[in-house]
Amino acid sequence: MKSSFFAIGTLLAAFIPSVLAQDAISVLRANNLNIFADKLEAEPFLQGIINGRDDVQLYAVPDDVYLSGDCAPPALPSGPQRRQSRVDPRMASQTAKKPPQPLSKRTDRRRPPKGKGPKKPSTPLPPSNFEELISVIDETFPGGYANLGPDQPQRFISNLAGSFGPGATTFRQVTTGGGDVVRTIGGPFKYNKGIIYVVNTCFTLPQPLSTTFTNSPIASIFAEAVTDSGRLSFFESTPGLTVLAPVDPPAGSPRPIYNPDDYTIVGLLYVTQLYPGETYTTLSGRTVSVEFDPATGARSINGVLIEKGNVPVQNGVLHFLAGDIWDDTPTE
């Protein structure tokens, strides 16, 4: 499901004095983003947020995308899902923050014995390419779609992608609900409260874990294990879960019998929080560790690459892993 999204984030570039007096709607219209401007004008709640900050990003959708029907609002669902989707266009305001620095910037924090000198620092992290976008609308707002606990709004991850170097094409992309990736195709345009990017399509709203598995059917065996455990309700209602789902093994391989608790951590661990060298404890009490490739910065869990990460679900985040992180998983 696609929905118009107004995303607000940290502005890292300097303003040009000539645009300081121009508000967002004026700059949107000056760049022929009229339908997006109309939608923003119809949302005084969002305008109040935007006008009350000075670190704002907007991700605007071109008129032709709206006219193509790609961003048509979804049909209103019936039953318990109705509240989660009925005001999709409002679930867009976001603040953003740069990822926190790893503790001691990845040096060993233990004090060495007397006379032994300092511990040798671990391999330093590469420069971070990720920015965390944080929705200001949580489940307390009418129609809220997130269940991340008190004061825990929904998160998305933004990063630079494409090629780098002279003459290269670089763009910003945001991983939205279901793992769909939205990328910038225009901008940035500066205005008095921040910056505007033009994106190729509308954001997809986060869905329940089971729906996300259905929309990205690359971990069907693990998804079945969650359902067969009889604890799907727990996995879809517990605030702030991080799920590490192994993708399906190659055809003809033994079928693994997963214990979902071995792959689930209580706490929101996006790539921005997965620090190399750190360990985390799963629901079953097992310990996972994070490593990275110094050349690319790609994260691994217990030596297994994150194949598709930062997929937001309504109550947490899902990372698809390139394989199993445990050597002792039983098979059929």
Short mmCIF file of C-alpha atoms in Angstrom, two decimals:
data_model
loop_
_atom_site.label_atom_id
_atom_site.label_comp_id
_atom_site.label_asym_id
_atom_site.label_seq_id
_atom_site.Cartn_x
_atom_site.Cartn_y
_atom_site.Cartn_z
CA MET A 1 0.00 0.00 0.00
CA LYS A 2 1.29 3.42 -0.95
CA SER A 3 0.59 6.61 0.90
CA SER A 4 1.63 10.23 0.62
CA PHE A 5 4.41 10.82 3.13
CA PHE A 6 5.82 14.11 4.39
CA ALA A 7 9.17 13.22 5.97
CA ILE A 8 11.04 15.59 8.21
CA GLY A 9 14.72 15.17 8.99
CA THR A 10 18.03 16.72 9.94
CA LEU A 11 19.30 19.38 7.57
CA LEU A 12 23.03 19.07 7.06
CA ALA A 13 23.58 21.67 4.32
CA ALA A 14 23.83 25.46 4.68
CA PHE A 15 20.91 27.61 3.62
CA ILE A 16 21.12 29.98 0.66
CA PRO A 17 20.06 33.44 1.92
CA SER A 18 17.71 34.05 -1.03
CA VAL A 19 15.41 31.20 0.02
CA LEU A 20 15.29 31.89 3.74
CA ALA A 21 12.00 33.74 3.45
CA GLN A 22 10.25 31.10 1.30
CA ASP A 23 8.05 28.57 3.07
CA ALA A 24 7.75 24.93 2.06
CA ILE A 25 4.52 25.29 0.10
CA SER A 26 5.93 28.21 -1.93
CA VAL A 27 9.07 26.24 -2.82
CA LEU A 28 7.02 23.12 -3.65
CA ARG A 29 4.85 25.11 -6.07
CA ALA A 30 7.89 26.84 -7.59
CA ASN A 31 9.19 23.38 -8.48
CA ASN A 32 5.86 22.11 -9.90
CA LEU A 33 5.14 19.84 -6.94
CA ASN A 34 1.61 21.18 -6.76
CA ILE A 35 -0.34 18.08 -5.69
CA PHE A 36 2.04 17.46 -2.81
CA ALA A 37 1.69 21.14 -1.86
CA ASP A 38 -2.12 20.80 -1.95
CA LYS A 39 -1.95 17.79 0.35
CA LEU A 40 0.35 19.59 2.75
CA GLU A 41 -1.96 22.62 2.82
CA ALA A 42 -4.81 20.30 3.79
CA GLU A 43 -2.87 19.04 6.84
CA PRO A 44 -2.64 21.83 9.44
CA PHE A 45 -1.27 19.34 11.98
CA LEU A 46 1.74 18.67 9.77
CA GLN A 47 2.16 22.33 8.90
CA GLY A 48 2.36 23.10 12.60
CA ILE A 49 5.15 20.56 13.04
CA ILE A 50 7.06 21.82 10.02
CA ASN A 51 6.75 25.48 10.96
CA GLY A 52 7.82 24.75 14.52
CA ARG A 53 11.19 23.25 13.57
CA ASP A 54 14.30 24.35 11.73
CA ASP A 55 15.74 20.93 10.85
CA VAL A 56 13.10 19.75 8.40
CA GLN A 57 13.27 17.48 5.37
CA LEU A 58 10.34 16.89 3.04
CA TYR A 59 10.22 13.95 0.61
CA ALA A 60 7.85 15.20 -2.10
CA VAL A 61 6.21 13.08 -4.79
CA PRO A 62 5.95 14.53 -8.35
CA ASP A 63 2.53 15.34 -9.78
CA ASP A 64 2.80 12.69 -12.50
CA VAL A 65 3.26 9.95 -9.88
CA TYR A 66 0.04 11.00 -8.17
CA LEU A 67 -1.78 11.24 -11.50
CA SER A 68 -0.61 7.75 -12.49
CA GLY A 69 -2.49 6.32 -9.51
CA ASP A 70 0.66 4.87 -7.93
CA CYS A 71 -0.06 6.74 -4.71
CA ALA A 72 -3.80 6.13 -4.58
CA PRO A 73 -4.94 5.63 -0.98
CA PRO A 74 -5.58 2.01 -0.04
CA ALA A 75 -9.09 0.69 0.49
CA LEU A 76 -10.17 1.02 4.09
CA PRO A 77 -9.81 -2.37 5.77
CA SER A 78 -12.44 -3.78 8.05
CA GLY A 79 -12.02 -5.11 11.56
CA PRO A 80 -9.05 -4.42 13.84
CA GLN A 81 -6.79 -3.22 11.01
CA ARG A 82 -9.01 -0.25 10.23
CA ARG A 83 -7.51 1.99 12.89
CA GLN A 84 -4.03 1.32 11.59
CA SER A 85 -4.69 2.60 8.07
CA ARG A 86 -7.56 5.08 8.07
CA VAL A 87 -5.45 8.27 7.99
CA ASP A 88 -2.44 7.11 6.01
CA PRO A 89 -1.67 10.57 4.53
CA ARG A 90 -1.04 11.94 8.03
CA MET A 91 1.55 9.35 8.97
CA ALA A 92 4.37 11.22 7.40
CA SER A 93 5.95 13.79 9.67
CA GLN A 94 9.37 12.70 10.76
CA THR A 95 12.36 14.05 12.59
CA ALA A 96 15.76 12.63 11.87
CA LYS A 97 18.93 12.18 13.82
CA LYS A 98 22.42 11.15 12.93
CA PRO A 99 23.30 7.69 14.22
CA PRO A 100 24.86 7.72 17.68
CA GLN A 101 28.59 7.25 17.92
CA PRO A 102 29.61 3.75 19.02
CA LEU A 103 30.83 3.74 22.60
CA SER A 104 34.45 4.94 22.67
CA LYS A 105 34.35 4.78 18.86
CA ARG A 106 34.95 1.05 18.94
CA THR A 107 38.07 1.04 21.12
CA ASP A 108 38.19 -1.55 23.86
CA ARG A 109 36.58 0.03 26.93
CA ARG A 110 38.10 -2.31 29.51
CA ARG A 111 40.94 -0.90 31.57
CA PRO A 112 44.17 -2.82 31.01
CA PRO A 113 46.08 -4.28 33.97
CA LYS A 114 48.63 -1.97 35.54
CA GLY A 115 51.83 -1.77 33.57
CA LYS A 116 50.34 -3.45 30.52
CA GLY A 117 49.55 -0.28 28.60
CA PRO A 118 46.36 0.43 26.67
CA LYS A 119 44.46 -2.24 24.85
CA LYS A 120 44.92 -2.24 21.09
CA PRO A 121 41.88 -0.55 19.52
CA SER A 122 39.57 -2.77 17.53
CA THR A 123 39.16 -2.11 13.80
CA PRO A 124 37.54 1.33 13.41
CA LEU A 125 34.11 1.69 11.86
CA PRO A 126 33.81 3.11 8.34
CA PRO A 127 32.04 6.47 8.07
CA SER A 128 28.31 5.98 8.60
CA ASN A 129 26.13 6.29 5.51
CA PHE A 130 22.86 5.97 7.39
CA GLU A 131 20.43 8.45 8.88
CA GLU A 132 17.53 7.49 11.10
CA LEU A 133 14.20 9.12 10.21
CA ILE A 134 11.77 9.12 13.10
CA SER A 135 8.03 9.62 12.71
CA VAL A 136 6.55 12.08 15.17
CA ILE A 137 3.18 10.33 14.94
CA ASP A 138 2.86 7.31 17.21
CA GLU A 139 -0.06 5.15 18.22
CA THR A 140 -1.46 7.89 20.48
CA PHE A 141 -2.32 9.99 17.41
CA PRO A 142 -5.74 9.15 15.90
CA GLY A 143 -5.19 6.46 13.29
CA GLY A 144 -1.65 5.75 14.46
CA TYR A 145 -0.12 2.67 12.90
CA ALA A 146 2.83 1.94 15.18
CA ASN A 147 2.97 -0.18 18.31
CA LEU A 148 6.46 0.52 19.55
CA GLY A 149 5.55 1.43 23.10
CA PRO A 150 5.21 4.80 24.89
CA ASP A 151 7.15 7.60 23.17
CA GLN A 152 8.52 5.17 20.58
CA PRO A 153 7.46 6.44 17.13
CA GLN A 154 8.01 4.52 13.91
CA ARG A 155 11.44 4.69 12.31
CA PHE A 156 12.76 4.53 8.77
CA ILE A 157 16.37 4.45 7.58
CA SER A 158 17.78 6.76 4.91
CA ASN A 159 21.15 6.30 3.20
CA LEU A 160 23.13 7.35 0.16
CA ALA A 161 23.29 4.89 -2.73
CA GLY A 162 24.34 4.66 -6.37
CA SER A 163 27.86 5.19 -7.61
CA PHE A 164 30.45 7.55 -6.25
CA GLY A 165 33.23 9.63 -7.75
CA PRO A 166 33.52 12.17 -10.59
CA GLY A 167 30.52 12.03 -12.91
CA ALA A 168 28.82 9.38 -10.76
CA THR A 169 25.12 9.31 -9.95
CA THR A 170 24.43 9.33 -6.23
CA PHE A 171 20.97 9.44 -4.67
CA ARG A 172 19.36 9.17 -1.26
CA GLN A 173 17.09 6.24 -0.57
CA VAL A 174 14.71 5.38 2.26
CA THR A 175 13.68 1.86 3.23
CA THR A 176 9.94 2.02 3.91
CA GLY A 177 7.29 -0.48 4.97
CA GLY A 178 7.59 -3.96 3.48
CA GLY A 179 11.18 -3.21 2.56
CA ASP A 180 10.18 -1.06 -0.42
CA VAL A 181 12.90 1.43 -1.28
CA VAL A 182 12.04 5.00 -2.26
CA ARG A 183 14.82 7.01 -3.91
CA THR A 184 15.40 10.68 -4.63
CA ILE A 185 15.15 11.88 -8.22
CA GLY A 186 15.33 15.64 -7.69
CA GLY A 187 16.40 18.36 -5.29
CA PRO A 188 17.47 19.18 -2.74
CA PHE A 189 15.56 22.46 -2.70
CA LYS A 190 16.11 24.71 0.30
CA TYR A 191 13.33 26.56 2.07
CA ASN A 192 13.04 28.53 5.31
CA LYS A 193 12.72 25.53 7.62
CA GLY A 194 14.76 22.87 5.89
CA ILE A 195 15.11 21.02 2.64
CA ILE A 196 12.97 19.24 0.05
CA TYR A 197 13.83 16.08 -1.88
CA VAL A 198 11.78 14.80 -4.82
CA VAL A 199 11.23 11.03 -4.70
CA ASN A 200 10.22 8.49 -7.33
CA THR A 201 7.17 7.15 -5.49
CA CYS A 202 5.21 7.31 -2.26
CA PHE A 203 6.32 5.62 0.93
CA THR A 204 4.78 2.29 1.86
CA LEU A 205 3.47 2.18 5.41
CA PRO A 206 4.80 -0.43 7.85
CA GLN A 207 2.65 -3.55 8.06
CA PRO A 208 2.31 -6.35 10.63
CA LEU A 209 5.14 -8.88 10.61
CA SER A 210 3.07 -11.59 8.91
CA THR A 211 1.98 -9.22 6.13
CA THR A 212 5.58 -8.11 5.63
CA PHE A 213 6.68 -11.75 5.27
CA THR A 214 3.92 -12.29 2.70
CA ASN A 215 4.98 -9.21 0.72
CA SER A 216 8.65 -10.25 0.84
CA PRO A 217 8.43 -14.07 0.53
CA ILE A 218 12.14 -14.76 0.81
CA ALA A 219 11.96 -16.22 4.33
CA SER A 220 8.82 -18.36 4.06
CA ILE A 221 10.15 -21.20 6.23
CA PHE A 222 10.95 -18.83 9.08
CA ALA A 223 7.58 -17.10 8.64
CA GLU A 224 5.84 -20.48 8.94
CA ALA A 225 7.86 -21.20 12.08
CA VAL A 226 6.57 -18.01 13.69
CA THR A 227 2.98 -18.96 12.86
CA ASP A 228 3.40 -22.62 13.87
CA SER A 229 4.86 -21.57 17.22
CA GLY A 230 1.42 -20.25 18.17
CA ARG A 231 2.98 -16.94 19.17
CA LEU A 232 2.30 -14.79 16.12
CA SER A 233 0.24 -12.44 18.29
CA PHE A 234 3.25 -11.96 20.58
CA PHE A 235 5.53 -11.24 17.62
CA GLU A 236 3.08 -8.70 16.20
CA SER A 237 2.09 -6.90 19.40
CA THR A 238 5.20 -6.77 21.59
CA PRO A 239 6.66 -3.25 21.29
CA GLY A 240 10.10 -2.79 19.78
CA LEU A 241 11.14 -6.24 18.52
CA THR A 242 14.09 -6.87 16.19
CA VAL A 243 13.63 -10.03 14.11
CA LEU A 244 16.60 -11.68 12.32
CA ALA A 245 14.96 -13.87 9.68
CA PRO A 246 17.10 -16.32 7.65
CA VAL A 247 16.16 -16.42 3.97
CA ASP A 248 15.06 -19.79 2.62
CA PRO A 249 17.89 -22.24 1.87
CA PRO A 250 18.48 -23.39 -1.73
CA ALA A 251 16.01 -25.85 -3.22
CA GLY A 252 16.86 -29.41 -2.28
CA SER A 253 18.49 -28.44 1.01
CA PRO A 254 17.27 -29.93 4.30
CA ARG A 255 14.36 -27.94 5.69
CA PRO A 256 15.39 -26.19 8.93
CA ILE A 257 13.19 -26.25 12.02
CA TYR A 258 13.55 -22.76 13.45
CA ASN A 259 12.87 -21.63 17.01
CA PRO A 260 11.80 -18.01 16.36
CA ASP A 261 12.97 -16.97 19.84
CA ASP A 262 16.57 -17.75 18.77
CA TYR A 263 16.29 -15.00 16.14
CA THR A 264 14.42 -12.28 18.01
CA ILE A 265 15.74 -9.49 20.25
CA VAL A 266 13.70 -7.15 22.43
CA GLY A 267 14.78 -3.66 21.37
CA LEU A 268 14.95 -1.66 18.15
CA LEU A 269 18.19 -2.54 16.39
CA TYR A 270 18.39 -0.87 13.01
CA VAL A 271 21.72 -0.91 11.18
CA THR A 272 22.45 2.37 12.95
CA GLN A 273 22.38 0.53 16.29
CA LEU A 274 24.16 -2.69 15.23
CA TYR A 275 27.69 -1.91 16.37
CA PRO A 276 30.49 -4.23 15.22
CA GLY A 277 32.03 -5.98 18.17
CA GLU A 278 28.87 -5.76 20.26
CA THR A 279 26.79 -8.75 21.36
CA TYR A 280 23.02 -8.99 21.85
CA THR A 281 20.80 -11.51 23.63
CA THR A 282 17.83 -13.17 21.94
CA LEU A 283 14.51 -14.08 23.56
CA SER A 284 15.80 -17.61 24.10
CA GLY A 285 18.90 -16.33 25.89
CA ARG A 286 21.37 -17.02 23.09
CA THR A 287 24.03 -14.45 22.18
CA VAL A 288 24.56 -12.99 18.72
CA SER A 289 27.50 -10.85 17.67
CA VAL A 290 27.90 -8.20 14.99
CA GLU A 291 30.79 -7.99 12.53
CA PHE A 292 31.43 -5.83 9.50
CA ASP A 293 33.49 -5.82 6.33
CA PRO A 294 36.03 -2.97 6.65
CA ALA A 295 35.98 -2.45 2.89
CA THR A 296 32.21 -2.03 2.50
CA GLY A 297 30.84 -1.59 6.00
CA ALA A 298 28.39 -4.46 5.39
CA ARG A 299 27.08 -5.88 8.67
CA SER A 300 26.98 -9.57 9.54
CA ILE A 301 25.25 -11.39 12.39
CA ASN A 302 27.27 -14.35 13.67
CA GLY A 303 29.15 -14.19 10.37
CA VAL A 304 26.01 -14.18 8.20
CA LEU A 305 25.45 -11.10 6.01
CA ILE A 306 22.35 -8.96 6.37
CA GLU A 307 20.86 -9.47 2.91
CA LYS A 308 17.96 -7.03 3.24
CA GLY A 309 17.89 -4.91 6.38
CA ASN A 310 16.03 -2.09 8.09
CA VAL A 311 12.58 -3.28 7.03
CA PRO A 312 10.16 -1.48 9.38
CA VAL A 313 7.16 -3.38 10.73
CA GLN A 314 4.43 -1.92 12.89
CA ASN A 315 6.04 -2.93 16.15
CA GLY A 316 9.73 -3.08 15.29
CA VAL A 317 12.24 -3.90 12.57
CA LEU A 318 13.01 -6.94 10.42
CA HIS A 319 16.39 -7.92 8.96
CA PHE A 320 16.56 -10.69 6.35
CA LEU A 321 19.81 -12.65 6.73
CA ALA A 322 21.61 -14.50 3.93
CA GLY A 323 21.49 -17.75 5.92
CA ASP A 324 21.16 -19.33 9.33
CA ILE A 325 23.11 -17.79 12.21
CA TRP A 326 23.20 -21.05 14.21
CA ASP A 327 25.08 -24.25 13.43
CA ASP A 328 22.82 -26.47 15.53
CA THR A 329 19.41 -25.75 13.98
CA PRO A 330 17.62 -29.09 13.54
CA THR A 331 16.23 -30.08 10.14
CA GLU A 332 13.37 -32.27 8.96
#
